[in-house]
Short mmCIF file of C-alpha atoms in Angstrom, two decimals:
data_model
loop_
_atom_site.label_atom_id
_atom_site.label_comp_id
_atom_site.label_asym_id
_atom_site.label_seq_id
_atom_site.Cartn_x
_atom_site.Cartn_y
_atom_site.Cartn_z
CA MET J 1 15.93 10.80 -31.67
CA ARG J 2 12.37 10.56 -33.00
CA ALA J 3 12.49 6.77 -32.59
CA GLN J 4 13.60 7.13 -28.97
CA LEU J 5 10.86 9.67 -28.27
CA CYS J 6 8.34 7.40 -29.96
CA ALA J 7 9.31 4.54 -27.66
CA LEU J 8 9.01 6.86 -24.67
CA LEU J 9 5.70 8.25 -25.82
CA PHE J 10 4.07 4.88 -26.18
CA SER J 11 5.28 3.30 -22.98
CA ALA J 12 1.96 2.04 -21.67
CA LEU J 13 0.63 3.20 -18.33
CA ALA J 14 0.75 0.31 -15.87
CA PRO J 15 -2.64 -1.44 -16.02
CA ALA J 16 -4.68 -1.24 -12.89
CA PHE J 17 -7.12 -3.92 -13.91
CA ALA J 18 -7.04 -6.63 -16.57
CA PHE J 19 -9.47 -7.04 -19.44
CA ALA J 20 -10.39 -10.20 -21.35
CA GLN J 21 -9.99 -10.60 -25.10
CA VAL J 22 -12.47 -8.51 -27.05
CA ALA J 23 -13.22 -8.16 -30.72
CA ASP J 24 -14.81 -4.73 -30.89
CA THR J 25 -12.37 -1.94 -31.81
CA GLU J 26 -13.72 0.42 -29.15
CA LYS J 27 -13.16 -2.19 -26.46
CA LEU J 28 -9.53 -2.55 -27.47
CA LEU J 29 -8.84 1.02 -26.39
CA PRO J 30 -7.30 1.05 -22.88
CA GLN J 31 -9.23 3.14 -20.36
CA ARG J 32 -6.53 5.38 -18.88
CA LEU J 33 -8.25 8.64 -17.98
CA LEU J 34 -9.05 7.79 -14.36
CA GLN J 35 -5.50 6.65 -13.73
CA LEU J 36 -4.05 9.80 -15.27
CA VAL J 37 -6.08 12.33 -13.32
CA HIS J 38 -5.11 10.65 -10.04
CA THR J 39 -1.41 11.33 -10.57
CA PRO J 40 0.32 14.45 -9.22
CA GLU J 41 2.53 14.52 -12.32
CA VAL J 42 -0.45 14.92 -14.64
CA GLN J 43 -2.06 17.48 -12.34
CA ALA J 44 1.21 19.43 -12.47
CA GLU J 45 1.38 19.08 -16.26
CA LEU J 46 -2.09 20.58 -16.45
CA LYS J 47 -0.98 23.37 -14.09
CA LEU J 48 -3.91 22.82 -11.74
CA THR J 49 -4.13 25.34 -8.92
CA PRO J 50 -4.43 24.04 -5.34
CA GLY J 51 -8.11 24.92 -5.50
CA LYS J 52 -8.64 22.91 -8.68
CA GLN J 53 -6.67 19.99 -7.22
CA ALA J 54 -8.92 20.00 -4.17
CA ALA J 55 -12.05 20.14 -6.35
CA LEU J 56 -10.76 17.28 -8.49
CA GLU J 57 -10.01 15.17 -5.43
CA LYS J 58 -13.54 15.77 -4.17
CA LEU J 59 -14.83 14.40 -7.47
CA LEU J 60 -12.41 11.45 -7.36
CA THR J 61 -13.53 10.54 -3.85
CA LYS J 62 -17.05 10.05 -5.21
CA LEU J 63 -15.94 8.24 -8.37
CA ASP J 64 -13.46 5.98 -6.61
CA ALA J 65 -16.18 4.58 -4.38
CA VAL J 66 -17.49 2.99 -7.59
CA TRP J 67 -14.19 2.44 -9.39
CA LEU J 68 -12.44 0.37 -6.69
CA PRO J 69 -15.11 -2.36 -6.29
CA SER J 70 -15.71 -2.40 -10.06
CA ARG J 71 -12.60 -4.57 -10.43
CA ASN J 72 -14.79 -7.50 -9.40
CA LEU J 73 -17.23 -7.05 -12.29
CA SER J 74 -17.08 -8.94 -15.55
CA PRO J 75 -14.81 -7.29 -18.16
CA ASP J 76 -17.77 -5.89 -20.10
CA GLU J 77 -19.54 -4.64 -16.98
CA MET J 78 -16.37 -3.07 -15.69
CA ARG J 79 -15.68 -1.35 -18.98
CA THR J 80 -19.18 0.13 -19.00
CA THR J 81 -18.78 1.29 -15.41
CA VAL J 82 -15.39 2.90 -16.03
CA ALA J 83 -16.69 4.56 -19.20
CA GLY J 84 -19.39 6.23 -17.13
CA LEU J 85 -16.84 7.42 -14.58
CA GLU J 86 -14.58 8.75 -17.33
CA GLU J 87 -17.49 10.70 -18.75
CA GLN J 88 -18.00 12.38 -15.39
CA VAL J 89 -14.31 13.35 -15.40
CA ARG J 90 -14.68 14.83 -18.89
CA GLN J 91 -17.72 16.82 -17.81
CA TRP J 92 -15.76 18.16 -14.83
CA VAL J 93 -12.87 19.11 -17.11
CA VAL J 94 -15.15 21.04 -19.47
CA ALA J 95 -16.78 22.88 -16.57
CA ASN J 96 -13.62 23.64 -14.58
CA LEU J 97 -10.56 23.78 -16.84
CA SER J 98 -9.50 25.86 -19.81
CA LYS J 99 -9.66 24.58 -23.37
CA GLN J 100 -5.87 24.38 -23.39
CA GLN J 101 -5.85 22.23 -20.25
CA ALA J 102 -8.59 20.00 -21.64
CA ARG J 103 -6.68 19.57 -24.89
CA ARG J 104 -3.50 18.65 -23.05
CA LEU J 105 -5.33 16.07 -20.95
CA HIS J 106 -6.74 14.53 -24.11
CA GLN J 107 -3.22 14.36 -25.54
CA LEU J 108 -1.96 12.62 -22.41
CA GLU J 109 -4.84 10.15 -22.55
CA CYS J 110 -3.96 9.25 -26.14
CA GLN J 111 -0.30 8.91 -25.22
CA ALA J 112 -1.17 6.62 -22.31
CA GLN J 113 -3.16 4.40 -24.67
CA GLY J 114 0.02 3.75 -26.60
CA VAL J 115 -0.21 2.30 -30.07
CA ARG J 116 -3.88 1.49 -29.37
CA ALA J 117 -4.61 5.19 -29.83
CA MET J 118 -4.34 4.48 -33.56
CA LEU J 119 -7.65 2.63 -33.20
CA ARG J 120 -9.44 5.82 -32.19
CA GLU J 121 -11.83 6.81 -34.96
CA ALA J 122 -10.84 10.47 -34.73
CA MET J 123 -7.15 9.58 -34.84
CA GLY J 124 -7.65 7.47 -37.94
CA LYS J 125 -9.41 10.33 -39.70
CA ARG J 126 -6.86 12.97 -38.70
CA LEU J 127 -3.94 10.80 -39.82
CA GLU J 128 -5.85 9.54 -42.88
CA LEU J 129 -5.07 5.93 -42.03
CA SER J 130 -5.88 3.47 -44.77
CA PRO J 131 -8.13 0.45 -44.16
CA GLU J 132 -5.01 -1.72 -44.42
CA GLN J 133 -3.21 0.30 -41.75
CA ILE J 134 -6.19 0.19 -39.40
CA ASN J 135 -6.59 -3.54 -39.92
CA GLY J 136 -2.91 -4.05 -39.15
CA PHE J 137 -3.18 -2.20 -35.85
CA LEU J 138 -6.39 -4.06 -35.06
CA THR J 139 -4.95 -7.50 -35.83
CA ARG J 140 -1.91 -6.92 -33.64
CA ALA J 141 -4.05 -5.61 -30.79
CA GLN J 142 -6.30 -8.66 -30.95
CA ALA J 143 -3.25 -10.93 -30.94
CA THR J 144 -1.99 -9.27 -27.76
CA GLU J 145 -5.41 -9.55 -26.12
CA ALA J 146 -5.61 -13.25 -27.00
CA VAL J 147 -2.30 -14.03 -25.32
CA GLN J 148 -3.21 -11.91 -22.29
CA GLU J 149 -6.42 -13.90 -21.90
CA GLU J 150 -4.47 -17.15 -22.25
CA LEU J 151 -2.12 -15.98 -19.50
CA ARG J 152 -5.02 -15.01 -17.25
CA GLN J 153 -6.62 -18.44 -17.60
CA ALA J 154 -3.30 -20.19 -16.95
CA GLN J 155 -2.77 -18.16 -13.79
CA GLN J 156 -6.27 -18.95 -12.55
CA SER J 157 -5.79 -22.68 -13.13
CA GLY J 158 -2.28 -22.78 -11.72
CA SER J 159 -0.79 -23.90 -15.04
CA PRO J 160 2.78 -22.99 -16.10
CA THR J 161 3.00 -19.48 -17.52
CA GLU J 162 6.64 -19.04 -18.57
CA GLU J 163 6.07 -19.85 -22.24
CA ILE J 164 2.92 -17.72 -22.39
CA GLN J 165 4.71 -14.76 -20.80
CA THR J 166 7.45 -15.04 -23.42
CA ARG J 167 4.87 -15.00 -26.22
CA LEU J 168 3.12 -12.06 -24.60
CA LYS J 169 6.33 -10.03 -24.64
CA GLU J 170 6.75 -10.88 -28.31
CA THR J 171 3.20 -9.90 -29.27
CA VAL J 172 3.42 -6.65 -27.29
CA ALA J 173 6.72 -5.83 -28.99
CA ALA J 174 5.20 -6.57 -32.40
CA GLU J 175 2.23 -4.33 -31.66
CA GLN J 176 4.44 -1.45 -30.52
CA ALA J 177 6.77 -1.86 -33.50
CA ALA J 178 3.83 -1.41 -35.85
CA LEU J 179 3.70 2.28 -34.99
CA ALA J 180 7.11 2.94 -36.50
CA GLU J 181 6.63 0.51 -39.37
CA ALA J 182 3.11 1.27 -40.54
CA LEU J 183 2.93 5.06 -40.59
CA THR J 184 4.28 7.21 -43.39
CA PRO J 185 6.62 10.13 -42.56
CA GLN J 186 3.73 12.52 -43.13
CA GLN J 187 1.51 10.56 -40.75
CA HIS J 188 4.26 10.52 -38.13
CA GLU J 189 4.54 14.28 -38.38
CA ALA J 190 0.78 14.70 -38.06
CA MET J 191 0.71 12.32 -35.10
CA TRP J 192 3.26 14.38 -33.17
CA LYS J 193 1.24 17.53 -33.77
CA LEU J 194 -1.88 15.83 -32.44
CA LEU J 195 -0.26 14.27 -29.38
CA GLY J 196 1.87 17.20 -28.32
CA GLU J 197 5.00 17.06 -26.20
CA PRO J 198 5.94 13.47 -25.22
CA PHE J 199 5.05 12.61 -21.63
CA ASP J 200 6.36 9.39 -20.07
CA THR J 201 3.29 7.76 -18.55
CA SER J 202 5.19 4.54 -17.74
CA LYS J 203 6.69 6.10 -14.60
CA LEU J 204 3.41 7.21 -13.06
CA THR J 205 2.68 5.32 -9.84
CA ARG J 206 -0.29 6.95 -8.10
CA ILE J 207 -2.73 5.38 -10.52
CA TYR J 208 -5.18 3.63 -8.18
CA PRO J 209 -8.28 4.89 -6.34
CA LEU J 210 -8.42 6.81 -3.10
CA ALA J 211 -8.84 4.39 -0.22
CA PRO J 212 -12.44 4.34 1.02
CA GLU J 213 -13.14 5.69 4.48
CA PHE J 214 -13.80 3.06 7.12
CA VAL J 215 -17.49 2.23 7.42
CA ARG J 216 -18.63 2.74 11.01
CA VAL J 217 -18.89 -0.40 13.12
CA ASP J 218 -19.81 -1.16 16.72
CA ASP J 219 -16.56 -2.82 17.73
CA TRP J 220 -12.88 -1.96 17.55
CA ILE J 221 -10.10 -3.88 19.26
CA ASN J 222 -6.99 -2.24 20.75
CA SER J 223 -8.31 1.19 19.84
CA LYS J 224 -11.15 3.65 19.92
CA PRO J 225 -12.99 4.01 16.56
CA LEU J 226 -10.65 5.43 13.94
CA THR J 227 -11.01 7.12 10.57
CA LEU J 228 -8.63 6.71 7.68
CA LYS J 229 -8.72 10.44 7.03
CA SER J 230 -7.25 11.09 10.48
CA PHE J 231 -4.04 9.42 9.32
CA ARG J 232 -3.35 11.79 6.43
CA GLY J 233 0.37 12.46 6.53
CA LYS J 234 1.11 8.86 7.53
CA VAL J 235 1.44 5.71 5.45
CA VAL J 236 -1.24 3.19 6.41
CA LEU J 237 -1.18 -0.58 5.94
CA VAL J 238 -4.72 -1.97 5.91
CA HIS J 239 -5.07 -5.74 5.99
CA PHE J 240 -8.19 -7.87 5.80
CA TYR J 241 -8.22 -11.14 7.70
CA ALA J 242 -10.42 -13.70 9.43
CA PHE J 243 -9.10 -15.11 12.70
CA GLN J 244 -9.76 -18.76 11.77
CA CYS J 245 -8.16 -18.39 8.32
CA HIS J 246 -4.92 -20.44 8.18
CA ASN J 247 -3.55 -18.37 5.30
CA CYS J 248 -4.09 -15.29 7.45
CA HIS J 249 -2.18 -16.90 10.32
CA ALA J 250 0.84 -17.21 8.04
CA ASN J 251 0.97 -13.41 7.77
CA PHE J 252 0.53 -12.59 11.45
CA ASP J 253 4.23 -12.55 12.36
CA ILE J 254 4.89 -10.15 9.49
CA TYR J 255 2.07 -7.89 10.62
CA LYS J 256 3.48 -7.85 14.16
CA ARG J 257 6.94 -7.01 12.82
CA TRP J 258 5.53 -4.15 10.77
CA HIS J 259 3.63 -2.85 13.79
CA ASP J 260 6.78 -2.95 15.93
CA GLU J 261 9.34 -1.68 13.41
CA LEU J 262 7.54 0.72 11.10
CA ALA J 263 5.59 2.81 13.59
CA GLU J 264 8.55 5.08 14.31
CA LYS J 265 8.77 5.84 10.59
CA GLY J 266 5.20 7.08 10.49
CA VAL J 267 3.50 3.88 9.36
CA VAL J 268 0.18 2.75 10.86
CA LEU J 269 -1.08 -0.84 10.69
CA ILE J 270 -4.82 -1.47 10.88
CA GLY J 271 -6.54 -4.83 10.66
CA ILE J 272 -10.06 -5.42 9.41
CA GLN J 273 -11.55 -8.70 10.61
CA THR J 274 -14.25 -9.65 8.14
CA PRO J 275 -15.98 -12.92 9.09
CA GLU J 276 -16.25 -16.06 7.04
CA THR J 277 -17.42 -18.49 9.76
CA SER J 278 -20.04 -18.11 12.49
CA SER J 279 -17.38 -17.91 15.22
CA GLU J 280 -15.75 -15.01 13.42
CA ARG J 281 -19.02 -13.09 13.79
CA ASP J 282 -18.65 -12.99 17.58
CA PRO J 283 -16.74 -9.83 18.64
CA LYS J 284 -15.68 -11.49 21.91
CA LEU J 285 -14.10 -14.40 20.05
CA VAL J 286 -12.43 -12.01 17.61
CA LYS J 287 -10.94 -10.10 20.55
CA ALA J 288 -9.81 -13.27 22.32
CA ALA J 289 -8.17 -14.60 19.16
CA ALA J 290 -6.33 -11.31 18.62
CA ALA J 291 -4.99 -11.41 22.18
CA GLU J 292 -3.96 -15.05 21.82
CA ARG J 293 -2.06 -14.27 18.61
CA GLY J 294 -0.43 -11.16 20.07
CA LEU J 295 -2.07 -8.73 17.64
CA GLU J 296 -1.71 -5.35 19.35
CA PHE J 297 -2.54 -3.03 16.44
CA PRO J 298 -6.01 -1.50 15.94
CA ILE J 299 -8.57 -3.94 14.54
CA LEU J 300 -11.92 -3.00 13.01
CA VAL J 301 -14.51 -5.77 13.54
CA ASP J 302 -16.36 -5.80 10.22
CA LEU J 303 -19.30 -8.03 11.18
CA GLU J 304 -21.57 -6.94 8.32
CA SER J 305 -18.74 -7.01 5.74
CA LYS J 306 -19.48 -3.41 4.76
CA ASN J 307 -15.80 -2.45 4.75
CA TRP J 308 -14.99 -5.58 2.74
CA ALA J 309 -17.54 -4.45 0.15
CA ALA J 310 -16.35 -0.84 0.12
CA TRP J 311 -12.81 -1.94 -0.68
CA GLY J 312 -14.00 -4.48 -3.24
CA ASN J 313 -11.99 -7.08 -1.36
CA THR J 314 -12.23 -10.72 -2.43
CA MET J 315 -9.63 -12.68 -0.48
CA TRP J 316 -8.40 -13.38 3.03
CA PRO J 317 -5.72 -12.18 3.61
CA THR J 318 -5.13 -9.03 1.56
CA VAL J 319 -2.85 -6.10 2.44
CA TYR J 320 -3.16 -2.58 1.02
CA VAL J 321 -0.65 0.29 1.10
CA VAL J 322 -2.32 3.69 1.52
CA ASP J 323 -0.06 6.70 1.05
CA LYS J 324 0.12 9.94 3.06
CA ASN J 325 -2.56 11.52 0.88
CA GLY J 326 -5.02 8.65 1.16
CA TYR J 327 -4.39 6.94 -2.19
CA ILE J 328 -4.05 3.18 -2.58
CA ARG J 329 -0.60 2.51 -4.00
CA SER J 330 -0.39 -1.29 -4.09
CA TRP J 331 -1.84 -4.43 -2.57
CA TRP J 332 -0.99 -8.07 -2.04
CA MET J 333 -3.56 -10.85 -2.05
CA GLY J 334 -2.88 -14.08 -0.16
CA GLU J 335 0.04 -15.22 1.98
CA LEU J 336 2.95 -12.82 1.74
CA ASN J 337 5.54 -15.61 1.63
CA TRP J 338 3.52 -18.32 -0.12
CA GLN J 339 5.85 -20.83 -1.82
CA GLY J 340 8.83 -18.51 -1.74
CA ALA J 341 6.96 -15.32 -2.58
CA THR J 342 8.36 -12.08 -1.21
CA GLY J 343 5.14 -10.14 -0.81
CA ASP J 344 6.36 -8.62 2.45
CA LYS J 345 9.36 -7.13 0.66
CA SER J 346 7.15 -5.77 -2.13
CA ILE J 347 4.91 -4.09 0.42
CA GLU J 348 7.90 -2.72 2.35
CA GLU J 349 9.43 -1.29 -0.83
CA MET J 350 6.20 0.52 -1.64
CA VAL J 351 6.05 1.79 1.95
CA GLU J 352 9.52 3.32 1.57
CA VAL J 353 8.46 5.01 -1.67
CA ALA J 354 5.34 6.40 0.00
CA LEU J 355 7.28 7.59 3.05
CA ALA J 356 9.60 9.61 0.82
CA GLU J 357 6.70 11.46 -0.80
CA ALA J 358 5.15 14.66 0.48
CA GLY J 359 2.05 14.52 2.62
CA PRO J 360 -0.73 17.13 2.79
CA GLU J 361 1.22 19.43 5.12
CA GLU J 362 4.50 19.01 3.25
CA LYS J 363 3.35 20.22 -0.15
CA SER J 364 4.57 23.59 -1.25
#
């Protein structure tokens, strides 16, 4: 039973952003705090009152405006940025929650870090890990990071990844197995006391930032100016495109189908036309192109690319799923059906999940 619980305990939280290989022990620790505090399950585990939840969301709205675009920074810059945001969360916790709640959140953070939590200096001291044990955890972590970096480079270059993915599974399994193999029974017992009741972080899904509010612009097509906040209680699909982008054209029929078929379910589709060419900077041409293509959903004309920047977007086209409470739940970059891809189905599956969840007015 302990072995099963151990496997459950160290199921890693799904990574929101990828990191390159690093050598420093501190940099091998996954940054999970922001993801955790976004989830309703963790907020429930901490027994946050509605008032505390609202106060936390106010903080997250500010932090997420930095967190979301930080995914475009270099790994080191991003880590530094996220560390600063995590520190603000910790300060809020100290000022607003009880010591018991703060302790439980720390336990959940360690659990979400998986076996990498053994690299925490405080954890090593409390468990009295030997230099050999620490080195073993460190070596396995570095091996996993190396293969992850190899996979990232292969994906960027378009090289085959099957063999690398197989090796990655093997290195991850070896790293996770080290927890059961390396610790003594006494250390296992001490670990459980430190980490508290097991909490399965692998099933948490609301782990991404709040969607940024639309930046005001002069021109909207097919609609008066809209705000994202006005759609709380509905699932919103936000897609970035440029009307002369051929990859964007490949998605248009899917967008039109979503607009026609999903509206009755409470789904809103909004386009953001961010220009790449000079023609795409002319609102009249943007409007004419939308009419020619039969795009009848609301379109924000993002001439100064301020919305593009706020979302940290990097590619035309990209589609985001925003849930009833305003949180980004998933996104797809590029053509939805490129070379047999089923991005439209992935988006639709996430939409169904989001539709089944409670909105602001449905929460008890």
